[in-house]
XYZ file of N, CA and C in Angstrom:
636
model
N -28.323 25.062 4.751
C -27.341 26.093 5.086
C -28.097 27.369 5.471
N -28.240 27.649 6.804
C -29.013 28.805 7.222
C -28.130 30.040 7.331
N -28.744 31.181 7.666
C -27.999 32.440 7.696
C -26.878 32.420 8.716
N -27.135 31.740 9.844
C -26.108 31.679 10.879
C -24.879 30.939 10.372
N -25.125 29.834 9.632
C -24.004 29.065 9.101
C -23.267 29.837 8.036
N -24.000 30.641 7.271
C -23.391 31.410 6.195
C -22.462 32.476 6.740
N -22.870 33.129 7.806
C -22.121 34.278 8.300
C -21.010 33.904 9.268
N -20.980 32.644 9.702
C -19.896 32.223 10.591
C -18.557 32.382 9.902
N -17.572 32.899 10.608
C -16.228 33.069 10.052
C -15.374 31.866 10.413
N -14.502 31.511 9.520
C -13.623 30.386 9.764
C -12.793 30.611 11.009
N -12.860 29.632 11.901
C -11.999 29.664 13.074
C -10.744 28.879 12.743
N -9.562 29.503 12.864
C -8.327 28.813 12.480
C -8.195 27.473 13.181
N -7.710 26.470 12.444
C -7.495 25.172 13.032
C -6.335 25.243 14.019
N -6.185 24.167 14.789
C -5.135 24.142 15.802
C -3.761 24.251 15.163
N -3.599 23.714 13.955
C -2.316 23.776 13.269
C -2.356 24.847 12.201
N -1.293 25.651 12.129
C -1.157 26.547 10.994
C -0.581 25.737 9.848
N -0.694 26.262 8.638
C -0.203 25.519 7.488
C 1.292 25.263 7.604
N 2.033 26.221 8.166
C 3.487 26.073 8.270
C 3.888 24.948 9.197
N 2.955 24.464 10.024
C 3.296 23.389 10.956
C 3.331 22.031 10.275
N 2.899 21.972 9.013
C 2.985 20.719 8.283
C 4.384 20.608 7.686
N 5.293 20.109 8.472
C 6.705 20.079 8.107
C 6.948 19.188 6.895
N 7.795 19.666 6.005
C 8.146 18.880 4.832
C 9.151 17.784 5.171
N 9.656 17.809 6.396
C 10.668 16.829 6.786
C 10.065 15.631 7.508
N 8.754 15.646 7.724
C 8.146 14.559 8.479
C 8.118 13.283 7.651
N 8.175 12.167 8.355
C 8.014 10.889 7.684
C 6.553 10.741 7.279
N 6.275 10.130 6.104
C 4.895 9.918 5.684
C 4.139 9.091 6.715
N 2.896 9.406 6.888
C 2.063 8.684 7.836
C 1.093 7.780 7.084
N 0.773 6.661 7.682
C -0.239 5.795 7.124
C -1.572 6.217 7.739
N -2.399 6.928 6.933
C -3.603 7.528 7.496
C -4.823 7.203 6.638
N -4.745 6.098 5.878
C -5.826 5.795 4.958
C -7.144 5.569 5.675
N -7.100 5.168 6.936
C -8.322 4.896 7.674
C -8.638 5.998 8.683
N -7.776 7.007 8.762
C -8.010 8.090 9.700
C -9.053 9.051 9.141
N -9.903 9.560 10.018
C -10.870 10.559 9.593
C -10.136 11.843 9.253
N -10.460 12.403 8.101
C -9.772 13.614 7.666
C -10.145 14.813 8.514
N -9.168 15.678 8.728
C -9.392 16.929 9.433
C -10.001 17.930 8.456
N -11.165 18.446 8.789
C -11.908 19.333 7.902
C -12.081 20.694 8.577
N -12.021 21.751 7.781
C -12.218 23.110 8.296
C -13.598 23.220 8.947
N -13.663 23.966 10.034
C -14.938 24.209 10.713
C -15.326 25.682 10.592
N -16.624 25.922 10.593
C -17.172 27.284 10.562
C -16.663 28.089 9.366
N -16.735 27.491 8.205
C -16.332 28.185 6.982
C -17.240 29.387 6.741
N -16.625 30.530 6.447
C -17.389 31.736 6.108
C -17.752 31.647 4.629
N -18.945 31.204 4.353
C -19.350 30.937 2.980
C -19.343 32.209 2.132
N -19.747 33.318 2.708
C -19.770 34.564 1.939
C -18.368 34.954 1.481
N -17.376 34.795 2.348
C -15.998 35.121 1.970
C -15.452 34.127 0.952
N -16.005 32.941 0.958
C -15.528 31.890 0.061
C -16.014 32.091 -1.379
N -17.054 32.889 -1.553
C -17.617 33.099 -2.881
C -16.623 33.816 -3.800
N -16.881 33.718 -5.109
C -16.020 34.367 -6.085
C -15.247 33.347 -6.897
N -14.217 33.809 -7.569
C -13.451 32.967 -8.490
C -12.207 32.383 -7.829
N -11.972 31.104 -8.125
C -10.781 30.392 -7.677
C -10.132 29.732 -8.890
N -8.804 29.790 -8.957
C -8.064 29.172 -10.048
C -7.462 27.846 -9.572
N -7.545 26.852 -10.422
C -7.013 25.536 -10.080
C -5.500 25.518 -10.283
N -4.769 25.320 -9.203
C -3.311 25.259 -9.264
C -2.846 23.834 -9.560
N -3.521 22.864 -8.965
C -3.196 21.458 -9.187
C -4.395 20.609 -8.798
N -4.440 19.395 -9.333
C -5.540 18.489 -9.008
C -5.173 17.071 -9.395
N -5.970 16.116 -8.912
C -5.891 14.757 -9.412
C -6.660 14.719 -10.735
N -6.136 14.078 -11.767
C -6.887 13.950 -13.023
C -8.225 13.256 -12.778
N -9.250 13.680 -13.509
C -10.582 13.098 -13.331
C -11.290 13.002 -14.678
N -12.295 12.140 -14.741
C -13.005 11.912 -15.992
C -13.903 13.077 -16.365
N -14.208 13.973 -15.383
C -15.131 15.058 -15.686
C -14.421 16.359 -16.084
N -13.145 16.250 -16.451
C -12.414 17.385 -17.007
C -11.569 16.900 -18.178
N -11.452 17.688 -19.253
C -10.591 17.295 -20.372
C -9.158 17.071 -19.910
N -8.515 16.047 -20.460
C -7.150 15.742 -20.061
C -6.189 16.877 -20.392
N -6.463 17.607 -21.469
C -5.573 18.689 -21.886
C -6.114 20.058 -21.482
N -6.979 20.079 -20.469
C -7.562 21.341 -20.017
C -6.526 22.267 -19.393
N -6.678 23.564 -19.618
C -5.795 24.581 -19.042
C -6.653 25.747 -18.562
N -6.062 26.603 -17.737
C -6.775 27.773 -17.209
C -8.083 27.381 -16.525
N -8.028 26.244 -15.833
C -9.209 25.741 -15.140
C -9.532 26.619 -13.934
N -10.812 26.887 -13.746
C -11.234 27.764 -12.653
C -12.647 27.427 -12.204
N -12.974 27.862 -10.999
C -14.313 27.675 -10.442
C -14.811 29.019 -9.918
N -16.062 29.304 -10.191
C -16.685 30.536 -9.699
C -17.904 30.163 -8.875
N -17.960 30.664 -7.631
C -19.039 30.338 -6.715
C -19.886 31.575 -6.429
N -21.206 31.389 -6.506
C -22.141 32.486 -6.264
C -23.196 32.027 -5.273
N -23.398 32.804 -4.216
C -24.364 32.431 -3.180
C -25.786 32.686 -3.652
N -26.621 31.663 -3.563
C -28.040 31.796 -3.908
C -28.837 32.286 -2.705
N -30.025 32.807 -2.964
C -30.865 33.340 -1.889
C -31.258 32.270 -0.878
N -31.351 31.020 -1.314
C -31.755 29.954 -0.406
C -30.588 29.366 0.386
N -29.396 29.956 0.239
C -28.237 29.484 0.988
C -27.401 28.462 0.267
N -27.899 27.925 -0.846
C -27.071 27.030 -1.649
C -26.101 27.858 -2.485
N -25.189 27.192 -3.159
C -24.153 27.884 -3.919
C -24.201 27.440 -5.382
N -24.267 28.409 -6.285
C -24.155 28.117 -7.711
C -22.689 27.897 -8.050
N -22.383 26.772 -8.676
C -21.016 26.408 -9.029
C -20.857 26.472 -10.546
N -19.882 27.220 -11.007
C -19.543 27.256 -12.424
C -18.092 26.816 -12.582
N -17.888 25.642 -13.157
C -16.542 25.142 -13.432
C -16.224 25.369 -14.898
N -15.027 25.916 -15.172
C -14.614 26.186 -16.543
C -13.188 25.713 -16.761
N -12.924 25.254 -17.968
C -11.570 24.962 -18.396
C -11.502 25.206 -19.898
N -10.299 25.274 -20.431
C -10.112 25.598 -21.839
C -9.282 24.495 -22.496
N -9.806 23.950 -23.598
C -9.127 22.853 -24.282
C -9.389 22.938 -25.779
N -8.352 22.753 -26.564
C -8.475 22.755 -28.028
C -9.139 24.022 -28.556
N -8.814 25.143 -27.927
C -9.336 26.417 -28.382
C -10.780 26.692 -28.012
N -11.343 25.850 -27.144
C -12.736 26.039 -26.749
C -12.871 26.079 -25.226
N -13.958 26.707 -24.774
C -14.248 26.773 -23.340
C -15.200 25.651 -22.965
N -14.787 24.857 -21.995
C -15.612 23.770 -21.465
C -16.162 24.219 -20.118
N -17.459 24.114 -19.921
C -18.041 24.570 -18.655
C -19.176 23.651 -18.218
N -19.406 23.654 -16.931
C -20.517 22.917 -16.357
C -20.974 23.645 -15.106
N -22.284 23.697 -14.902
C -22.844 24.359 -13.729
C -23.450 23.322 -12.788
N -23.363 23.626 -11.501
C -23.939 22.744 -10.499
C -24.367 23.532 -9.276
N -24.758 22.803 -8.249
C -25.217 23.415 -7.000
C -24.535 22.739 -5.824
N -23.998 23.548 -4.909
C -23.360 23.030 -3.703
C -24.216 23.358 -2.489
N -24.185 22.458 -1.496
C -24.977 22.655 -0.281
C -24.350 21.850 0.851
N -24.652 22.230 2.081
C -24.094 21.529 3.231
C -24.596 20.091 3.265
N -23.673 19.146 3.477
C -24.069 17.745 3.586
C -24.931 17.521 4.817
N -24.579 18.195 5.906
C -25.353 18.135 7.149
C -25.542 19.561 7.649
N -26.724 20.137 7.470
C -26.956 21.536 7.855
C -26.664 21.823 9.327
N -26.669 20.799 10.173
C -26.446 21.003 11.596
C -24.965 20.948 11.972
N -24.130 20.513 11.059
C -22.704 20.366 11.356
C -21.964 21.671 11.108
N -20.890 21.906 11.878
C -20.056 23.091 11.652
C -18.877 22.779 10.744
N -18.795 21.540 10.243
C -17.704 21.158 9.357
C -17.996 21.562 7.914
N -16.942 21.931 7.188
C -17.080 22.357 5.791
C -17.118 21.135 4.878
N -18.152 20.325 5.048
C -18.390 19.165 4.206
C -19.610 19.470 3.337
N -19.370 19.644 2.056
C -20.432 20.015 1.132
C -20.724 18.890 0.160
N -21.894 18.959 -0.439
C -22.263 18.118 -1.562
C -22.383 19.023 -2.786
N -21.958 18.527 -3.936
C -22.090 19.276 -5.183
C -22.838 18.403 -6.184
N -23.905 18.963 -6.737
C -24.719 18.221 -7.704
C -24.569 18.822 -9.091
N -24.211 17.970 -10.054
C -24.154 18.340 -11.463
C -25.113 17.444 -12.238
N -25.415 17.862 -13.460
C -26.236 17.042 -14.345
C -25.440 16.704 -15.600
N -25.430 15.429 -15.950
C -24.688 14.929 -17.107
C -25.633 14.218 -18.068
N -25.182 14.039 -19.327
C -23.959 14.562 -19.937
C -24.081 16.050 -20.261
N -22.980 16.729 -20.533
C -23.024 18.180 -20.750
C -23.960 18.621 -21.874
N -24.078 17.809 -22.918
C -24.911 18.197 -24.057
C -26.389 17.877 -23.843
N -26.706 17.077 -22.802
C -28.091 16.766 -22.461
C -28.157 16.506 -20.956
N -28.053 17.562 -20.153
C -27.918 17.406 -18.692
C -29.200 16.940 -18.004
N -29.372 15.630 -17.946
C -30.585 15.071 -17.344
C -30.283 14.084 -16.212
N -29.024 13.635 -16.104
C -28.680 12.645 -15.087
C -27.962 13.324 -13.927
N -28.568 13.339 -12.730
C -27.911 13.997 -11.585
C -26.737 13.178 -11.052
N -25.634 13.859 -10.803
C -24.447 13.235 -10.221
C -24.034 14.070 -9.016
N -23.921 13.443 -7.860
C -23.595 14.162 -6.628
C -22.227 13.725 -6.115
N -21.389 14.692 -5.788
C -20.067 14.403 -5.253
C -19.823 15.129 -3.945
N -18.777 14.732 -3.246
C -18.399 15.364 -1.988
C -17.359 16.449 -2.223
N -17.416 17.489 -1.406
C -16.506 18.632 -1.508
C -16.158 19.020 -0.080
N -14.981 18.579 0.368
C -14.558 18.833 1.746
C -13.423 19.852 1.750
N -13.578 20.904 2.526
C -12.524 21.916 2.657
C -11.563 21.444 3.750
N -10.362 21.048 3.340
C -9.382 20.498 4.278
C -8.494 21.563 4.903
N -8.292 22.638 4.171
C -7.506 23.748 4.718
C -7.812 25.008 3.924
N -7.885 26.145 4.620
C -7.984 27.445 3.964
C -7.248 28.459 4.828
N -6.549 29.382 4.202
C -5.801 30.360 4.989
C -6.737 31.421 5.552
N -6.250 32.191 6.494
C -7.085 33.180 7.175
C -7.633 34.246 6.233
N -6.912 34.528 5.160
C -7.336 35.566 4.220
C -8.163 35.026 3.053
N -8.433 33.729 3.067
C -9.233 33.088 2.011
C -8.602 33.313 0.639
N -7.293 33.041 0.550
C -6.565 33.221 -0.703
C -6.146 31.894 -1.337
N -6.048 30.825 -0.561
C -5.735 29.516 -1.112
C -6.394 28.441 -0.252
N -6.709 27.322 -0.898
C -7.521 26.314 -0.219
C -7.170 24.921 -0.740
N -7.318 23.939 0.141
C -7.118 22.541 -0.205
C -8.464 21.834 -0.111
N -8.879 21.196 -1.201
C -10.179 20.535 -1.271
C -9.988 19.044 -1.486
N -10.710 18.239 -0.729
C -10.653 16.796 -0.904
C -12.028 16.174 -0.751
N -12.047 14.878 -0.585
C -13.306 14.159 -0.366
C -12.975 12.805 0.263
N -13.963 12.120 0.855
C -13.675 10.993 1.744
C -12.983 9.792 1.099
N -13.163 9.569 -0.204
C -12.522 8.409 -0.821
C -11.058 8.656 -1.175
N -10.647 9.933 -1.114
C -9.286 10.350 -1.460
C -8.953 10.112 -2.937
N -9.967 9.986 -3.771
C -9.741 9.820 -5.208
C -9.587 11.152 -5.921
N -10.054 12.223 -5.286
C -10.006 13.542 -5.903
C -9.392 14.534 -4.931
N -8.626 15.477 -5.493
C -7.948 16.477 -4.681
C -7.720 17.713 -5.536
N -7.910 18.882 -4.928
C -7.702 20.135 -5.637
C -6.949 21.130 -4.759
N -6.071 21.892 -5.366
C -5.465 23.059 -4.732
C -5.913 24.265 -5.544
N -6.605 25.189 -4.884
C -7.152 26.363 -5.555
C -6.555 27.633 -4.969
N -6.553 28.690 -5.764
C -5.992 29.967 -5.327
C -6.766 31.104 -5.969
N -6.795 32.239 -5.315
C -7.460 33.416 -5.881
C -6.691 33.977 -7.070
N -5.391 33.699 -7.122
C -4.551 34.154 -8.215
C -4.221 32.964 -9.119
N -3.714 33.247 -10.317
C -3.401 32.169 -11.247
C -2.137 31.402 -10.870
N -1.350 31.946 -9.944
C -0.131 31.265 -9.512
C -0.028 31.307 -7.984
N 0.568 30.264 -7.430
C 0.713 30.141 -5.984
C 2.183 29.977 -5.634
N 2.607 30.660 -4.571
C 3.988 30.575 -4.097
C 4.386 29.117 -3.876
N 5.593 28.741 -4.309
C 6.038 27.355 -4.231
C 6.049 26.831 -2.798
N 6.453 27.675 -1.858
C 6.518 27.221 -0.465
C 5.129 26.872 0.057
N 4.160 27.724 -0.240
C 2.784 27.454 0.189
C 2.252 26.208 -0.507
N 2.540 26.092 -1.789
C 2.095 24.910 -2.540
C 2.636 23.634 -1.896
N 3.916 23.621 -1.575
C 4.522 22.428 -0.980
C 3.920 22.104 0.379
N 3.568 23.130 1.130
C 2.951 22.903 2.433
C 1.549 22.325 2.281
N 0.813 22.776 1.270
C -0.512 22.214 1.009
C -0.406 20.757 0.568
N 0.599 20.463 -0.246
C 0.833 19.087 -0.663
C 1.149 18.215 0.553
N 1.963 18.735 1.465
C 2.292 17.985 2.677
C 1.055 17.746 3.532
N 0.196 18.752 3.623
C -1.053 18.609 4.368
C -1.888 17.478 3.763
N -1.994 17.468 2.429
C -2.754 16.406 1.765
C -2.132 15.037 2.030
N -0.814 14.987 2.001
C -0.108 13.730 2.266
C -0.387 13.245 3.680
N -0.387 14.170 4.627
C -0.667 13.822 6.014
C -2.087 13.303 6.193
N -2.981 13.697 5.293
C -4.372 13.249 5.372
C -4.596 11.952 4.593
N -3.515 11.367 4.096
C -3.619 10.059 3.472
C -3.761 10.048 1.965
N -3.536 11.190 1.296
C -3.641 11.243 -0.157
C -2.329 10.807 -0.817
N -2.451 10.144 -1.957
C -1.287 9.792 -2.762
C -0.958 11.004 -3.623
N -0.108 11.879 -3.115
C 0.145 13.154 -3.789
C 0.969 13.002 -5.064
N 1.459 11.791 -5.330
C 2.168 11.581 -6.590
C 1.227 11.716 -7.779
N -0.077 11.661 -7.522
C -1.066 11.782 -8.602
C -1.397 13.239 -8.927
N -0.897 14.173 -8.114
C -1.186 15.589 -8.372
C -0.560 16.048 -9.683
N -1.337 16.794 -10.461
C -0.844 17.384 -11.698
C -1.103 18.882 -11.666
N -0.064 19.665 -11.920
C -0.245 21.113 -11.935
C -1.039 21.524 -13.171
N -1.894 22.507 -13.004
C -2.756 22.981 -14.075
C -2.132 24.197 -14.754
N -1.912 24.168 -16.058
C -1.368 25.348 -16.748
C -2.318 26.537 -16.611
N -1.770 27.680 -16.204
C -2.557 28.907 -16.065
C -1.825 30.035 -16.775
N -2.552 30.798 -17.564
C -1.955 31.954 -18.235
C -2.254 33.215 -17.442
N -1.432 34.217 -17.620
C -1.602 35.479 -16.914
C -1.448 36.634 -17.901
N -2.542 37.357 -18.188
C -3.845 37.268 -17.543
C -4.640 36.052 -18.027
N -5.638 35.620 -17.231
C -6.465 34.478 -17.634
C -7.349 34.831 -18.817
N -7.772 33.839 -19.588
C -8.615 34.107 -20.754
C -10.010 34.578 -20.356
N -10.626 35.327 -21.246
C -12.012 35.739 -21.055
C -12.915 34.706 -21.719
N -13.708 34.038 -20.928
C -14.528 32.951 -21.445
C -15.535 33.375 -22.489
N -16.030 34.607 -22.368
C -17.076 35.061 -23.277
C -16.581 35.160 -24.720
N -15.267 35.327 -24.898
C -14.718 35.492 -26.237
C -14.189 34.190 -26.829
N -14.444 33.081 -26.141
C -13.943 31.783 -26.590
C -15.107 30.883 -26.985
N -15.029 30.206 -28.143
C -16.102 29.280 -28.535
C -16.332 28.223 -27.463
N -17.582 27.839 -27.271
C -17.921 26.878 -26.228
C -17.986 25.465 -26.771
N -17.341 24.552 -26.070
C -17.436 23.139 -26.401
C -18.799 22.627 -25.928
N -19.492 21.897 -26.779
C -20.848 21.442 -26.463
C -20.900 20.036 -25.883
N -19.752 19.503 -25.533
C -19.745 18.199 -24.877
C -18.950 17.127 -25.580
N -18.299 17.479 -26.689
C -17.500 16.499 -27.403
C -16.389 15.907 -26.569
N -15.777 16.733 -25.691
C -14.688 16.256 -24.832
C -15.173 15.147 -23.910
N -16.447 15.255 -23.457
C -16.985 14.276 -22.508
C -17.110 12.922 -23.169
N -17.554 12.888 -24.423
C -17.675 11.622 -25.145
C -16.299 10.998 -25.319
N -15.293 11.829 -25.645
C -13.933 11.317 -25.786
C -13.422 10.729 -24.481
N -13.789 11.362 -23.358
C -13.303 10.899 -22.064
C -13.807 9.491 -21.724
N -14.979 9.147 -22.246
C -15.528 7.812 -22.009
C -14.657 6.723 -22.626
N -13.892 7.118 -23.641
C -12.998 6.168 -24.322
C -11.543 6.390 -23.935
N -11.348 7.154 -22.843
C -10.003 7.369 -22.320
C -9.168 8.312 -23.142
N -9.803 9.158 -23.958
C -9.054 10.092 -24.806
C -9.072 11.493 -24.228
């Protein structure tokens, strides 16, 4: 990710979010290549995002709330990723690094590397992070990946307007996602301060291995 790629501003896609009509018939698009944002302005993308909804995953506590991601640009052009959620009165967090999957491409297709397990982070795990839609003001975003097993709706605020949320869901549906798996994430207002909450040292991860 070079300086030119970092400073490029997102060029709006051909379709605005409002063009994803809620009245359209579902499309069978499981084999269609997903439409991905081009020329993402990485600097504008930095900062904190709150999880509005997502597909459940093994790398987050099932009862997690106030889930959020904070992105910080590193000097080498990679991005420091801090994911946090709160469960059972404790703060669960994991840090990773994001980088362009193909430095020569203008598509917002990133790789994110984490190390597991949380209590002894020695095993690298790499996942895909594709930006499927972002508004012109960088206030809400739809994130997916090529297998369609994971999906996130993020927002700069702890709550997102219902109309915008429904349009993002429709966009995901049009891209072939089974949106019935989406679960809204509980968010409090104001959000909790992580520094004042005891940190979970990885017990939730062990429970997740047994489906708890």
